[in-house]
XYZ file of C-alpha atoms in Angstrom:
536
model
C 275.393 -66.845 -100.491
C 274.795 -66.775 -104.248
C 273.681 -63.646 -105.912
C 271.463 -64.641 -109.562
C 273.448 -64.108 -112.505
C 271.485 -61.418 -114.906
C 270.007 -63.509 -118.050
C 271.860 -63.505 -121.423
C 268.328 -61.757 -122.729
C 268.655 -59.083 -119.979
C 272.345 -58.390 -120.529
C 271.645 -57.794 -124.368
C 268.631 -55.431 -123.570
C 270.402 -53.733 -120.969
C 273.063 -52.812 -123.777
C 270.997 -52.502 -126.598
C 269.576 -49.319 -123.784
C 273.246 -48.164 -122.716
C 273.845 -47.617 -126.438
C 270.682 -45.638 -127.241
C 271.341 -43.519 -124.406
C 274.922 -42.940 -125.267
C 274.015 -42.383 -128.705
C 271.558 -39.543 -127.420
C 274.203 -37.919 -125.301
C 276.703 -37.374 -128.017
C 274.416 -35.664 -130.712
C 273.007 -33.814 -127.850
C 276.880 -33.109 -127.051
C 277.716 -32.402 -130.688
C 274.335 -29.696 -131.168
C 275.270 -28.102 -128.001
C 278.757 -27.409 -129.374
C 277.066 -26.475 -133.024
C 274.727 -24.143 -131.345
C 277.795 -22.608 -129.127
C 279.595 -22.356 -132.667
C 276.787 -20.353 -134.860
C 275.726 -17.961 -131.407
C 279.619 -16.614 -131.410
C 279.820 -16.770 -135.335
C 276.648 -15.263 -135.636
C 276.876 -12.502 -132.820
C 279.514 -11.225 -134.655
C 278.819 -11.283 -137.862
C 275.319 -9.572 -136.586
C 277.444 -7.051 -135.061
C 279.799 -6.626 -138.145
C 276.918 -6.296 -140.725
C 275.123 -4.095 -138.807
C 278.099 -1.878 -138.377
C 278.918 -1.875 -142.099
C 274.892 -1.215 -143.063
C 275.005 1.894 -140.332
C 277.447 3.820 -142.316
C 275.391 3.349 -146.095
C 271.413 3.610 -147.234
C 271.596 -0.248 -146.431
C 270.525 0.629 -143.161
C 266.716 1.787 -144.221
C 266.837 -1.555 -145.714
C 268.391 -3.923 -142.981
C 266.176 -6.648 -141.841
C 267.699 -7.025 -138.000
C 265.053 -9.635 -136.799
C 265.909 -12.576 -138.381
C 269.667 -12.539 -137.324
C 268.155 -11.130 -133.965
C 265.821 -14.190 -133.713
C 268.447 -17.147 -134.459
C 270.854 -15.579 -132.155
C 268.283 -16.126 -129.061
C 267.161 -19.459 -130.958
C 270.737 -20.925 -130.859
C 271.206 -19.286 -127.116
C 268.069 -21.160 -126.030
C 269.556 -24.580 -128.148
C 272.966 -24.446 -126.499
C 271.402 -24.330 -123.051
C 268.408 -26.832 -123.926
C 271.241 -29.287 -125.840
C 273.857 -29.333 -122.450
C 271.070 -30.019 -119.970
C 269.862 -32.746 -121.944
C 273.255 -34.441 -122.591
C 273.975 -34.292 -119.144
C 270.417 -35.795 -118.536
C 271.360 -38.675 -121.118
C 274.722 -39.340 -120.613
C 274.578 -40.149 -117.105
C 271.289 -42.100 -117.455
C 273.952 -43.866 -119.688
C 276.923 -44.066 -117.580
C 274.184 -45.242 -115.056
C 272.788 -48.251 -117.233
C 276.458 -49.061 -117.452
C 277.086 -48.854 -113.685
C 274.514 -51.467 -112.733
C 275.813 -53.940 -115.216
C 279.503 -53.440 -114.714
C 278.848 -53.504 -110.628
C 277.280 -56.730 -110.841
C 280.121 -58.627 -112.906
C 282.985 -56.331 -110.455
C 281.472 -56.956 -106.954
C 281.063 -60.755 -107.939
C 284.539 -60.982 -108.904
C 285.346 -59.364 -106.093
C 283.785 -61.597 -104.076
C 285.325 -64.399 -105.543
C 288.783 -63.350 -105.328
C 291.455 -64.420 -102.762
C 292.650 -61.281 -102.215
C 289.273 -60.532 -100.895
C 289.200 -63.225 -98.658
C 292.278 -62.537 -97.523
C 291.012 -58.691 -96.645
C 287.984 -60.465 -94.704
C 284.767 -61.047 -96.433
C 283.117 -57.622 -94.999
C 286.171 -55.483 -96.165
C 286.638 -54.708 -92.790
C 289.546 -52.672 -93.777
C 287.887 -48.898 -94.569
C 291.083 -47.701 -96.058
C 290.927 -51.228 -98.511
C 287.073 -50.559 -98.882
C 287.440 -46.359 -99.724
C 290.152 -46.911 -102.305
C 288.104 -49.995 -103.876
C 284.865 -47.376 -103.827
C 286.817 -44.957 -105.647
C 288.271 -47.340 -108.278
C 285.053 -48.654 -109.081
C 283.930 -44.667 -109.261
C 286.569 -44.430 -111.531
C 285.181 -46.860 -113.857
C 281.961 -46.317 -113.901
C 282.253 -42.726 -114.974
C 285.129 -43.186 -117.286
C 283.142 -42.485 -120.516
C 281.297 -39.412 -119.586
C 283.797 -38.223 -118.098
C 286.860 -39.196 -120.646
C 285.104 -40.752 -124.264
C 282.132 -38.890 -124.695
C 283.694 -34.969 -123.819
C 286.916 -36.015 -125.986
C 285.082 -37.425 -129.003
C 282.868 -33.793 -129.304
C 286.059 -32.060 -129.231
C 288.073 -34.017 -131.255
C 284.979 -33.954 -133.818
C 284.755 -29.808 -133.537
C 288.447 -28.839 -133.767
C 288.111 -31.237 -137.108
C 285.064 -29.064 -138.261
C 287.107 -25.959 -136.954
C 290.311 -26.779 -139.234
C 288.509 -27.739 -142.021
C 286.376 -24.541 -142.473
C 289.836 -22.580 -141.624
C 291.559 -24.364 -144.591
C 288.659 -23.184 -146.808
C 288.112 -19.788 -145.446
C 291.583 -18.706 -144.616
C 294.119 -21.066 -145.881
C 296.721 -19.554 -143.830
C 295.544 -19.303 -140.826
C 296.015 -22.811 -140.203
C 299.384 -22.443 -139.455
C 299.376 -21.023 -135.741
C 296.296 -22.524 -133.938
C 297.903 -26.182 -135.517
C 301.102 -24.916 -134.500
C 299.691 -24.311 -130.758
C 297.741 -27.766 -130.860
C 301.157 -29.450 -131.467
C 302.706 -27.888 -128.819
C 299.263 -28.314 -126.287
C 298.859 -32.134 -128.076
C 302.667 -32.254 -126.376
C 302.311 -30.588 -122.760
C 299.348 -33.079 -122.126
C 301.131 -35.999 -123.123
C 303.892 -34.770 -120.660
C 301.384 -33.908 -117.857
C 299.898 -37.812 -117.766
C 303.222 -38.712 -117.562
C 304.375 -37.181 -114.876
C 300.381 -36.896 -113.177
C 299.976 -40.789 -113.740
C 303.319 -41.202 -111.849
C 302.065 -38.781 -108.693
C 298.781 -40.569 -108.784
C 300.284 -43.333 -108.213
C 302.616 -42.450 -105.479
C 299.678 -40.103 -104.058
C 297.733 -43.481 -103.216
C 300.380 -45.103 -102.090
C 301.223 -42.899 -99.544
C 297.218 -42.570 -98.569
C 297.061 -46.190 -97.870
C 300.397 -45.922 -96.169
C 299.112 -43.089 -94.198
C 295.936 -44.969 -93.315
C 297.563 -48.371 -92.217
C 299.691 -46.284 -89.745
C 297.219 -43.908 -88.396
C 294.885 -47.540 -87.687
C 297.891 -48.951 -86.001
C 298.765 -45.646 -83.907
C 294.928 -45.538 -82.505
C 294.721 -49.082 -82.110
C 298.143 -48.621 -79.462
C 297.591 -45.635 -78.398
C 297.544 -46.561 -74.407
C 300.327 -48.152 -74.643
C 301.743 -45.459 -77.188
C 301.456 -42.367 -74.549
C 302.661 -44.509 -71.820
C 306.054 -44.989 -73.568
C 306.041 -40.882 -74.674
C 305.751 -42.449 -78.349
C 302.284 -41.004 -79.539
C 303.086 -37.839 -80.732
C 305.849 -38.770 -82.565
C 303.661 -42.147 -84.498
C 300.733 -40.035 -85.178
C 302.781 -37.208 -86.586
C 304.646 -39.483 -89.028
C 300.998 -41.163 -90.122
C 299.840 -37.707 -90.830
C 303.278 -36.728 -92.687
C 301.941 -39.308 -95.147
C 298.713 -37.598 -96.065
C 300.481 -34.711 -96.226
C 302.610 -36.264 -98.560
C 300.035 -37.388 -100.483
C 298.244 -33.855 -101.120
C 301.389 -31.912 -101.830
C 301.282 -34.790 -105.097
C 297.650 -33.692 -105.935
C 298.359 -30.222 -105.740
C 301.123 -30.656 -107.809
C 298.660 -32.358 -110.218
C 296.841 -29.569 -109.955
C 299.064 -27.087 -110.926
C 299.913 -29.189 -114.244
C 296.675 -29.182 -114.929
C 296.518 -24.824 -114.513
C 299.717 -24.990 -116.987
C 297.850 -26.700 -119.519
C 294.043 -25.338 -119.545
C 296.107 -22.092 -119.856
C 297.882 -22.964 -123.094
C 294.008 -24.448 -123.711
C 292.389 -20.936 -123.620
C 295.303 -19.429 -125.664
C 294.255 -21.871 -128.852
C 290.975 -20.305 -129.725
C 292.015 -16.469 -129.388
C 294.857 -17.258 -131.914
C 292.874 -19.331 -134.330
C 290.330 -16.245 -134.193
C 293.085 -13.835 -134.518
C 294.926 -15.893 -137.267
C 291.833 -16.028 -139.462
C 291.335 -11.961 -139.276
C 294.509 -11.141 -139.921
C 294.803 -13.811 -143.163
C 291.577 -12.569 -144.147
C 293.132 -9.075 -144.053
C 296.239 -9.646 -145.717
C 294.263 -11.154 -148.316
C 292.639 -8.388 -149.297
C 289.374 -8.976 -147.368
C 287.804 -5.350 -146.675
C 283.914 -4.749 -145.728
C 281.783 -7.035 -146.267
C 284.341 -9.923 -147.629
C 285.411 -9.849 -143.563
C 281.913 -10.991 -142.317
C 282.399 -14.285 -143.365
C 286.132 -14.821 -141.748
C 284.739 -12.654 -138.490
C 282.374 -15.148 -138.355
C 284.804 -18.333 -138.122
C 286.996 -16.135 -135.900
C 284.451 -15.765 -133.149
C 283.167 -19.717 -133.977
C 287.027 -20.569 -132.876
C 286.508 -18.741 -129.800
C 283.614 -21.380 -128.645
C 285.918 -24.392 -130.506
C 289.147 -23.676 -128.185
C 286.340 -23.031 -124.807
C 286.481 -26.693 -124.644
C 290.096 -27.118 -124.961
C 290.525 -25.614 -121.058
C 289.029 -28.968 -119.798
C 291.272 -31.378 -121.263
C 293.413 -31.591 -118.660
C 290.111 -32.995 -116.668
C 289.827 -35.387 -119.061
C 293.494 -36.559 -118.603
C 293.225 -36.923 -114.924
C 289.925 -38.937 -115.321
C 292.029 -41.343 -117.721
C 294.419 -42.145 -115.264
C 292.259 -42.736 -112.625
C 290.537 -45.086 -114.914
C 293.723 -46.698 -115.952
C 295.144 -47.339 -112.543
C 291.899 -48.181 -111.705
C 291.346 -51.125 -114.153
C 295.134 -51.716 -113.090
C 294.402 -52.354 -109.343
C 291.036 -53.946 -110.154
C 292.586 -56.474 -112.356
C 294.023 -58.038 -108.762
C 289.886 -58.955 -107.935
C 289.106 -60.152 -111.645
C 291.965 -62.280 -112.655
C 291.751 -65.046 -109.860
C 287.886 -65.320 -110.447
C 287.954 -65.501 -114.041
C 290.650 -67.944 -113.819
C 288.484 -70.218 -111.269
C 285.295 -70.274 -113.370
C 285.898 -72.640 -115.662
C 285.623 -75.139 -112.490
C 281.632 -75.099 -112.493
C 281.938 -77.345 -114.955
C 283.406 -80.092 -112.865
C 280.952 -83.105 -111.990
C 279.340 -82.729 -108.379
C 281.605 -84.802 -106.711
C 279.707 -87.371 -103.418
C 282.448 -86.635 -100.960
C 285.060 -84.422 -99.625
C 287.578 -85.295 -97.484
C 290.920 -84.369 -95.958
C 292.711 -86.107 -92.934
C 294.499 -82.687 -91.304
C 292.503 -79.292 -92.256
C 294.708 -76.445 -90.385
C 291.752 -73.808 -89.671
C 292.683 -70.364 -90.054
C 291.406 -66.972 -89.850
C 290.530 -64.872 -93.324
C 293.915 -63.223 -92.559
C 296.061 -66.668 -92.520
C 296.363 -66.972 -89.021
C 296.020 -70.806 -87.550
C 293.056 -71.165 -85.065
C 293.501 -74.315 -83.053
C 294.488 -77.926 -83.750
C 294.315 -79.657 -87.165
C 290.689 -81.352 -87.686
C 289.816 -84.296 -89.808
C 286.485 -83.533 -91.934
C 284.841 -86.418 -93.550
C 281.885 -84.985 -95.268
C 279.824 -86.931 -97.670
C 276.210 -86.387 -99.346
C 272.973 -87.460 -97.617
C 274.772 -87.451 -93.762
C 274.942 -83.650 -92.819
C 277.523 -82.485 -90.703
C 276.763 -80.127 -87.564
C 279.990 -77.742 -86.444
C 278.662 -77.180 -82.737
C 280.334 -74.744 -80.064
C 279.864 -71.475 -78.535
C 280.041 -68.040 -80.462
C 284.240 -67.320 -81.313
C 285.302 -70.961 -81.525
C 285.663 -70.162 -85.180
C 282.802 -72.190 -86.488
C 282.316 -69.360 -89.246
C 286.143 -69.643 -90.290
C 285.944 -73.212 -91.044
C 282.382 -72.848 -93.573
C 284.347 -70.500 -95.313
C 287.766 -72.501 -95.393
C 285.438 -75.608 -96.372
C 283.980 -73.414 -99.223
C 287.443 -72.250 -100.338
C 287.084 -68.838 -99.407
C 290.174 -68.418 -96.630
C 293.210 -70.962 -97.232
C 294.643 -73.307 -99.986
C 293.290 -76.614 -98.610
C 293.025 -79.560 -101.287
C 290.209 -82.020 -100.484
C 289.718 -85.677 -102.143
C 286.341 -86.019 -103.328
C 286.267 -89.896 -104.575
C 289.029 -90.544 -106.991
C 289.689 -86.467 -107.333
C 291.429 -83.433 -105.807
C 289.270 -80.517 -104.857
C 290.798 -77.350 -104.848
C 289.754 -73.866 -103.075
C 288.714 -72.962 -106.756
C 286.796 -76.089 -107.361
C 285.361 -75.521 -103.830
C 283.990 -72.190 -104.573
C 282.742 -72.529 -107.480
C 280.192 -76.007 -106.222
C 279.339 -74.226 -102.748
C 276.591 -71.878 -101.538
C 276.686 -70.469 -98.299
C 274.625 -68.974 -96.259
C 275.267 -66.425 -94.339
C 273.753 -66.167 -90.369
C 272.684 -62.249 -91.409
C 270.654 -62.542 -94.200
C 270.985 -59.771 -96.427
C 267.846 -58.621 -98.119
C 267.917 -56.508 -101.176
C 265.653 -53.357 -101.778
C 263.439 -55.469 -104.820
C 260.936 -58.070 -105.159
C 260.841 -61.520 -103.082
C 260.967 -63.005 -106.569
C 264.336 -61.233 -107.058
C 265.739 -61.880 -103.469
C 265.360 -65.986 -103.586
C 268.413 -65.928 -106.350
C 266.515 -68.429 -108.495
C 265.825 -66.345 -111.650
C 265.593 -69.983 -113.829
C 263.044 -71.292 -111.174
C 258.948 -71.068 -111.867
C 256.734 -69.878 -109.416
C 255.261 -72.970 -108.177
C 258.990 -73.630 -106.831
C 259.178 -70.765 -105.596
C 256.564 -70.759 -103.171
C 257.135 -74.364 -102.420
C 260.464 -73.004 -100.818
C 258.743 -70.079 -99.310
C 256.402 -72.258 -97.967
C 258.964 -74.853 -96.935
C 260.406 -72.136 -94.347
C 256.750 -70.775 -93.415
C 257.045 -67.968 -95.136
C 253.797 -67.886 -97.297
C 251.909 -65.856 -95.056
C 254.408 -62.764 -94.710
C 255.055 -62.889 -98.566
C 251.525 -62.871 -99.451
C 250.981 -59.646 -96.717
C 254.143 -58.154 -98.833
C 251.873 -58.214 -102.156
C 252.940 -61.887 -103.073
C 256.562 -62.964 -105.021
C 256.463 -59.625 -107.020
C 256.012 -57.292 -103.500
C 258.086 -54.837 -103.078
C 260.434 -55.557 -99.501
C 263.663 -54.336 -97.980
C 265.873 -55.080 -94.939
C 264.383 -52.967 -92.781
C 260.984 -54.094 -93.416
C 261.490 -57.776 -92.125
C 262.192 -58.874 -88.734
C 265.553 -60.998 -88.262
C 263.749 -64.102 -88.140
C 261.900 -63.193 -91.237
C 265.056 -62.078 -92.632
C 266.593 -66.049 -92.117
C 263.707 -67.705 -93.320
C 264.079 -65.921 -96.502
C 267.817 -66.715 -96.582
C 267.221 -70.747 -96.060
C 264.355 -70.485 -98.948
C 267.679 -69.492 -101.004
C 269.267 -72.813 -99.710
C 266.205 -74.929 -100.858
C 266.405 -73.432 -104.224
C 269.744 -73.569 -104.698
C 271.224 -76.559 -106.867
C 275.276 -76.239 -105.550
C 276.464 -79.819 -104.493
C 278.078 -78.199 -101.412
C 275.575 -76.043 -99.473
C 277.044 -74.239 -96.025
C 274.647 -73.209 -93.413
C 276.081 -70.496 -90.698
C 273.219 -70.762 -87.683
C 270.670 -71.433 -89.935
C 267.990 -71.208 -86.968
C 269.837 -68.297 -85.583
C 266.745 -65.647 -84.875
C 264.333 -68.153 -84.727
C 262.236 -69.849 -82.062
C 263.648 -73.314 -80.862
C 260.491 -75.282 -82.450
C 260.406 -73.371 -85.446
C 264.115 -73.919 -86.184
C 263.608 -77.593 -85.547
C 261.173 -78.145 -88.357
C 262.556 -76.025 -90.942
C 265.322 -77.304 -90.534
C 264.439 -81.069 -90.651
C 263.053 -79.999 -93.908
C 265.739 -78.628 -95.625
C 267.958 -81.348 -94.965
C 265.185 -83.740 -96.115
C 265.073 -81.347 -99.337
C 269.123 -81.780 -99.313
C 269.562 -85.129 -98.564
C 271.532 -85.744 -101.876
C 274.338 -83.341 -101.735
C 277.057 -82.368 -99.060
C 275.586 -80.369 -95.949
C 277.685 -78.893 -93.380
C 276.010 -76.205 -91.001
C 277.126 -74.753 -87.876
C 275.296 -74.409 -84.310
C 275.809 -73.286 -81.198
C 272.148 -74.746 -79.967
C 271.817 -78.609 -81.762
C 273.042 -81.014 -79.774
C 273.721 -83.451 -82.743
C 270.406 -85.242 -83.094
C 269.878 -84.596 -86.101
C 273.519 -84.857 -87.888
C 277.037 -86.232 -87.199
C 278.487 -83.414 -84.842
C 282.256 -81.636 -84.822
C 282.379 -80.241 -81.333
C 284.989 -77.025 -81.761
């Protein structure tokens, strides 16, 4: 089945939005972190020139309010500023998710090692560490870009007024940032490396402990379950001592993190002092000193940000296995819709390489459909998707050319025998987004579907899986068929879930609708009537 590829107009608007919401998140990030700056700075210096006015006739004089007022102002600003950049960047590192999802879960799709896995990713070790990769990604900027750029931006601020307040004070706190900059360029180092081996041993772990409860009769019989399940769970084991030892690097470092802005602070009193600053001349220094204190509060979560980057990085690392092989295939779309495929000894095999029965000889050409008949587990299934290039390496001729699995997958549409129906509009589940209305209920209408879709508030109602029946479901699924323009089209049960009559003339139709491009569907019901017939 082919999912619609999102317009070039819709891609450009949905980044043109990603960017206006990222924009919004960082100055909301970079006001909260002003605001956190002037309430410390300001406290103090509130508290200082209070303290200096108690002790002269100032005091009769001393307006308190104002000072008073902008300290609860920039209280209320800090709060109001880090709800709202939460708010906006993950509306933005949402906006990102759908787009990036799309273009990742098609390449995934397309991509042998996927095939290979079984097109359900059957395996839920394979399928938990692929959800947590794409996790990975899709949170990468808020959690990595958008927190380092705010306090790479602050500390610059920070330095800067320190270098015109209090020259020397710049030497410890830059001093300490060297040495930090240092320990977390050791920690992803050696964290990246017990990442690494941490998921190894996870998916090592997993594949054993699958194996242990798939024997496990025959694994107590022989006194032999203990000891197999015992060495699966060693490797979990194995795998958590790594992240606690990640964890403890990262305790090391947001340590030396919270040390930076009590020295800065400490730094700038004491060359404020030395210089001769007494009284009054210290409010101004006091007030950078306690400012550092809500500069280096940041620093303790940079060693969050370093783990998040190497999940990222290993994660576009592992990813880069899916994307590869179906970037590399799609320039084949462009290859002219060929009138024939054929190949004289076709080994079927199972998605994971196994051989399933003898050799066949497939002859398929345009306008004379081909029918793969036999009962449920003759592998039926396993042949559409080694015909459409999805399990195997088979080269067909088509004409005076070689076909490829490649070529193959990128000129067929299959259809699966469970429909799946996305939570959106019938216009959006037909996968025709280039197609106009009246085509669109000529194929809804071509699999007697007009009635259900007007009931569901017409092409732009609202529908879901659970709200259609399984015949319903299938109807919808062969409307994609009609509007689909792939020279290769592969139909799994196409009347599976409907009644025998029904079937019978939808079907007729769509192969009328087809009869210029290659057809092969499987049944375990036709007898052959209406197409040649491969008995498996």
């Amino acid at each position: 089945m082919t999912a619609p590829t999102p317009s070039p107009a819709a891609q450009d608007a949905g980044a043109a939005a990603s960017r206006v919401y990222w924009r919004r998140a960082a100055l909301l990030a970079l006001a909260g972190m002003l605001c956190a700056v002037l309430l410390g700075g300001l406290s103090a210096w509130f508290l200082g020139a209070v303290a200096i006015a108690g002790l002269s006739t100032a005091a009769l004089t001393f307006n308190f309010h104002v000072p008073g007022a902008l300290v609860r102002l920039f209280a209320v600003g800090r709060t109001v500023a880090r709800y709202g950049e939460r708010l906006a960047g993950h509306k933005a590192a949402l906006t990102d998710q759908v787009a990036r999802r799309v273009g990742l879960f098609r390449a995934m799709a397309d991509a042998p090692a996927t095939r290979a896995a079984g097109w359900q990713m059957a395996d839920q070790a394979r399928l938990s560490d692929y959800l947590d990769d794409v996790e990975d990604l899709d949170y990468a900027r808020l959690r990595v870009g958008l927190p380092g750029t705010v306090l790479a931006i602050s500390l610059a601020g920070g330095l800067v007024a320190t270098a015109i307040v209090a020259p020397l004070a710049l030497v410890p706190p830059l001093a300490l940032l060297g040495m930090f900059a240092l320990a977390g360029r050791g920690l992803h180092r050696r964290a990246f490396v017990c990442w690494d081996a941490a998921k190894a041993e996870r998916r090592d772990g997993a594949a054993r402990l699958g194996a242990t409860l798939a024997a496990a009769v025959p694994l107590r019989a022989e006194w032999h379950w203990s000891r197999q399940s015992e060495a699966a769970l060693a490797r979990f084991d194995a795998a958590d001592g790594r992240l606690l030892a990640i964890r403890r690097m990262q305790a090391g470092l947001d340590a030396a993190g919270g040390l930076v802005g009590p020295v800065a602070a400490l730094s700038v009193i004491g060359a404020a002092w030395l210089a001769g600053g007494r009284g009054e001349t210290l409010l101004v220094p006091t007030f950078l000193a306690f400012a550092w204190l809500a500069l280096g509060e940041p620093l303790q979560g940079v060693s969050r940000m370093l783990v998040a980057q190497i999940r990222r990085d290993a994660a576009r690392r592992d990813n880069a296995g899916w994307l590869r092989p179906a970037q590399a295939g799609a320039t084949a779309i462009a290859a002219p819709a060929p009138r024939r495929l054929l190949i004289e000894r076709l080994q079927r095999r199972a998605p994971d390489g196994r051989p399933l029965g003898l050799p066949l000889a497939l002859d398929l050409q345009a306008g004379r459909a081909c029918v793969l008949a036999g009962p449920s587990g003759t592998g039926k299934t396993s042949l559409l998707k080694q015909i459409a290039g999805w399990t195997g390496n088979d080269t067909m001729r088509a004409d005076s050319a070689s076909i490829d699995a490649a070529a193959r997958r990128a000129m067929a549409m299959y259809c699966p025998h469970d429909a799946a129906i996305l939570a959106d509009t019938v216009r959006a589940n037909l996968f025709a987004p280039g197609r106009d209305d009246a085509e669109l209920d000529a194929a809804l209408a071509a699999v007697e579907m007009s009635g259900r879709v007007a009931e569901a508030g017409g092409l732009d109602g609202w529908i879901r899986q659970e709200a259609l029946s399984l015949g319903e479901a299938q109807r919808l699924n062969l409307a994609r068929a009609w509007l689909s323009d792939r020279p290769l089209i592969l139909l799994d049960e196409p009347t599976e879930h409907l009644d025998a009559a029904q079937g019978e003339r939808i079907l007729a139709r769509l192969l009328d609708r087809l009869g210029d491009r290659i057809v092969v569907l499987s049944s375990h019901r036709l007898d052959g009537g209406l197409a040649e017939t491969i008995r498996l």
